[in-house]
Structures are given as structure tokens and as C-alpha cells.
Amino acid sequence: MNIPIQCDCGKFRGTALNVDSSRGNRIVCLCDDCQTFAHFLKRPKDILDANGGTDITPLRPAFIKLNSGQEHLKCLRLSEKGMFRWYAGCCNSPVANSMSPWVPYAGAFTAILKPSGGLSAREKATGPIVGCIMSDYGIGTLPPNSSNRPSLKIILGVIQYLIAGVIKGLQKPSPFFNDDLKYPRVEPYILSKEERNSLRKFVGPNPSI
Ligand SMILES: [Zn+2]
Ligand SMILES: [Zn+2]
């Protein structure tokens, strides 16, 4: 199934091709880094669920096509070696996270997938959330499928997903990295330790705000 990708203001658009709910692996990440990213974007209430979680659907970089507004694509790294966190700077909508250019996995923010059939169509396309991970950072009463470490089922699912992607070469062409996968298409902004720490105080089970 092909699903339109759109930031909240509509300037940044694309299409996620071949999204297949049978692949599963949609998770909610409760970690402090994902929460820090939402606070960096100054939209934690829009981006995070009530537990501080981020809903992530795995996509193949080769199956993400950007149609308009590429100039709004921005990238944040929480540290020198942190994940590449892509977002649409026009309205600070998170787009996807990449571990490295060579990994055929883009953890897309499920909310950026906007099929014409609305929420129910999206649920159908992405499949259900298989678990909430990094529960040590979760806020309030967490869903029963929460755990700090990912379950064996989730780990095996991700490994299988990665191996299949490597075999098929689905890490490129990537909307996020150049064609030889050496450079990000936009220069990432890397948070200093001070900047990171200033955001950290808003995240986790006992935010100091
Ligand atoms: Zn936008
Ligand atoms: Zn996370």
C-alpha cells in the first residue's frame, strides 16, 4: 500500500511505498532521546502520547519518495554519534529517525503517514503497535505491553526486517542520504551537551517542570 506523507502544515510531502502491515514492528519508544527530540521541536504535546511515547513505523529508505518541500527537511543529532533525526522545519513535524546511512530502516513517525481514509486506514496499513519499549522513561501508568528492553519477538522482528532490507538493497536511494550513502542530504544540527541537558530536564517519569 502506498501512503501519502505530509507534515502538519502540508508544505513537506512525499509517499511511503509498499507499506505492509504484515511486516509489523511498529513500536512506541518511550526513551529520553525521543522525548528530548520532541522538546527540541517545541511540540512535545503534539508529538508524544500521554506516556511520553513516540509511535514509530518502520519504512524502507528506498521506498520513501519526497514530492515537495524538500527544502524544509532538517536533521538533528542529540550528540556527535546520535541518530539522525529528520524533521520538517516548516512546522517542526518529525519525519523519521535513521541509525546510519547503511541501515535499510527509517523509523518513521506514524503521524506523518496520512492516508486518505484517515486514522482507520493508517492503522490498517501500519498494523498494530507491537510493544512500548524503554519503559524506564515512560510517564504515568504505562500500557500492559510496555517493557524497558524490547521483547525477543520485537528484536527478532527487527533483525529479520534488517536482513531482508540488506539483501534487497533497500537502504538506497534514500531521501535522507546522498546516493553513495556517505553524506546526509542536509547538514545535521548537533546539540551541545549544554543544549541537550537543558532539554533533558523536561523528559522522563519525573520531569522537573
Ligand atoms: Zn510543515
Ligand atoms: Zn526513543
PDB file of N, CA and C and ligand atoms in Angstrom, residues 6-12 43 72 88-93, ligand 1:
ATOM      1  N   GLN A   6       2.937  13.577   4.904  1.00  0.00           N
ATOM      2  CA  GLN A   6       2.700  15.021   4.923  1.00  0.00           C
ATOM      3  C   GLN A   6       2.990  15.580   6.311  1.00  0.00           C
ATOM      4  N   CYS A   7       3.728  16.695   6.338  1.00  0.00           N
ATOM      5  CA  CYS A   7       3.944  17.369   7.611  1.00  0.00           C
ATOM      6  C   CYS A   7       2.642  18.046   8.033  1.00  0.00           C
ATOM      7  N   ASP A   8       2.618  18.600   9.213  1.00  0.00           N
ATOM      8  CA  ASP A   8       1.356  19.154   9.726  1.00  0.00           C
ATOM      9  C   ASP A   8       0.881  20.380   8.948  1.00  0.00           C
ATOM     10  N   CYS A   9       1.821  21.163   8.396  1.00  0.00           N
ATOM     11  CA  CYS A   9       1.374  22.351   7.661  1.00  0.00           C
ATOM     12  C   CYS A   9       1.155  22.070   6.184  1.00  0.00           C
ATOM     13  N   GLY A  10       1.625  20.904   5.705  1.00  0.00           N
ATOM     14  CA  GLY A  10       1.347  20.493   4.330  1.00  0.00           C
ATOM     15  C   GLY A  10       2.388  20.914   3.304  1.00  0.00           C
ATOM     16  N   LYS A  11       3.453  21.592   3.754  1.00  0.00           N
ATOM     17  CA  LYS A  11       4.459  22.034   2.771  1.00  0.00           C
ATOM     18  C   LYS A  11       5.398  20.882   2.370  1.00  0.00           C
ATOM     19  N   PHE A  12       5.631  19.995   3.303  1.00  0.00           N
ATOM     20  CA  PHE A  12       6.558  18.882   3.081  1.00  0.00           C
ATOM     21  C   PHE A  12       5.720  17.634   2.789  1.00  0.00           C
ATOM     22  N   ARG A  43       7.270  20.911  20.474  1.00  0.00           N
ATOM     23  CA  ARG A  43       5.912  20.438  20.255  1.00  0.00           C
ATOM     24  C   ARG A  43       5.668  19.121  20.992  1.00  0.00           C
ATOM     25  N   HIS A  72      12.547  21.965   3.182  1.00  0.00           N
ATOM     26  CA  HIS A  72      12.214  22.081   4.608  1.00  0.00           C
ATOM     27  C   HIS A  72      12.826  20.953   5.448  1.00  0.00           C
ATOM     28  N   ALA A  88      10.555  18.133   9.447  1.00  0.00           N
ATOM     29  CA  ALA A  88      10.183  19.187   8.503  1.00  0.00           C
ATOM     30  C   ALA A  88      10.209  20.503   9.271  1.00  0.00           C
ATOM     31  N   GLY A  89      11.169  21.358   8.916  1.00  0.00           N
ATOM     32  CA  GLY A  89      11.386  22.592   9.665  1.00  0.00           C
ATOM     33  C   GLY A  89      10.297  23.642   9.455  1.00  0.00           C
ATOM     34  N   CYS A  90       9.462  23.446   8.428  1.00  0.00           N
ATOM     35  CA  CYS A  90       8.374  24.413   8.172  1.00  0.00           C
ATOM     36  C   CYS A  90       7.428  24.494   9.362  1.00  0.00           C
ATOM     37  N   CYS A  91       7.176  23.353  10.014  1.00  0.00           N
ATOM     38  CA  CYS A  91       6.221  23.341  11.135  1.00  0.00           C
ATOM     39  C   CYS A  91       6.724  22.456  12.274  1.00  0.00           C
ATOM     40  N   ASN A  92       8.017  22.085  12.219  1.00  0.00           N
ATOM     41  CA  ASN A  92       8.620  21.213  13.226  1.00  0.00           C
ATOM     42  C   ASN A  92       7.859  19.896  13.409  1.00  0.00           C
ATOM     43  N   SER A  93       7.516  19.264  12.278  1.00  0.00           N
ATOM     44  CA  SER A  93       6.923  17.915  12.330  1.00  0.00           C
ATOM     45  C   SER A  93       8.044  16.887  12.196  1.00  0.00           C
TER      46      SER A  93
HETATM   47 ZN    ZN B   1       5.281  21.706   7.606  1.00  0.00          ZN
END
